[in-house]
Amino acid sequence: KRNALNNGFLTVECPELVKNLKKQFGDEKLTIVSDKEITVNFVQSKIEYNGTAYSISPVGAAAQELIVVGGLENWVKKNL
């Protein structure tokens, strides 16, 4: 997770959603195809999928800044 942020990528952890997706689709395949839409609401810190809302941890200010500038290297360049 830290490496992703340092490279400017956002990670979202939602174990309950993963558990329900495995229940629905199984865990033999790495990729699933679904006609359902997933909505990520960062303001309310939730993911909505198939009529169910799942809580996620809010993205902190430091993580947001790293993502916006494109990673730690760009952040350092900007702040030197």
Coordinates of C-alpha atoms in Angstrom, one line a residue, residues 4-73:
A4 CA 1.4 2.4 -4.3
L5 CA 1.0 5.8 -2.6
N6 CA 4.7 6.6 -3.1
N7 CA 4.1 6.0 -6.8
G8 CA 1.0 8.1 -6.9
F9 CA -1.6 5.3 -7.0
L10 CA -4.6 5.1 -4.8
T11 CA -5.4 1.9 -3.0
V12 CA -8.8 1.1 -1.4
E13 CA -9.3 -1.8 0.9
C14 CA -12.7 -3.3 1.4
P15 CA -12.5 -6.9 2.7
E16 CA -16.3 -7.3 3.1
L17 CA -16.8 -6.5 -0.6
V18 CA -14.1 -8.9 -1.6
K19 CA -15.7 -11.6 0.6
N20 CA -19.1 -11.0 -1.0
L21 CA -17.6 -11.0 -4.6
K22 CA -15.8 -14.3 -3.9
K23 CA -19.1 -15.7 -2.6
Q24 CA -20.9 -14.5 -5.7
F25 CA -18.3 -15.4 -8.4
G26 CA -16.0 -17.9 -6.7
D27 CA -12.3 -17.6 -6.2
E28 CA -10.9 -19.8 -9.0
K29 CA -10.5 -16.9 -11.5
L30 CA -8.5 -13.7 -11.0
T31 CA -10.9 -11.7 -13.2
I32 CA -14.6 -11.4 -13.0
V33 CA -17.1 -9.8 -15.4
S34 CA -20.2 -8.2 -14.1
D35 CA -22.8 -5.9 -15.6
K36 CA -23.1 -4.2 -12.2
E37 CA -21.7 -0.8 -11.5
I38 CA -19.4 -0.1 -8.6
T39 CA -19.5 3.4 -7.2
V40 CA -16.8 4.7 -4.9
N41 CA -17.9 7.7 -2.8
F42 CA -14.8 9.3 -1.1
V43 CA -16.8 12.0 0.6
Q44 CA -18.9 9.4 2.5
S45 CA -16.1 6.8 2.6
K46 CA -18.1 4.0 1.0
I47 CA -18.3 1.7 -2.0
E48 CA -21.7 0.8 -3.4
Y49 CA -22.1 -2.4 -5.4
N50 CA -25.2 -4.4 -6.3
G51 CA -27.4 -2.5 -3.9
T52 CA -25.1 -2.8 -0.9
A53 CA -22.9 -0.1 0.7
Y54 CA -19.5 -1.0 2.1
S55 CA -17.5 1.2 4.4
I56 CA -13.9 2.1 3.5
S57 CA -11.3 4.1 5.4
P58 CA -11.1 7.7 4.4
V59 CA -8.1 8.8 2.3
G60 CA -5.9 11.0 4.5
A61 CA -4.6 14.4 3.5
A62 CA -1.0 13.2 3.1
A63 CA -2.1 10.3 0.8
Q64 CA -4.3 12.6 -1.2
E65 CA -1.4 15.0 -1.7
L66 CA 0.9 12.2 -2.9
I67 CA -1.8 11.0 -5.4
V68 CA -2.5 14.5 -6.7
V69 CA 1.2 15.3 -7.4
G70 CA 1.9 11.9 -8.9
G71 CA 3.9 10.2 -6.2
L72 CA 6.6 10.9 -3.6
E73 CA 9.3 11.8 -6.2

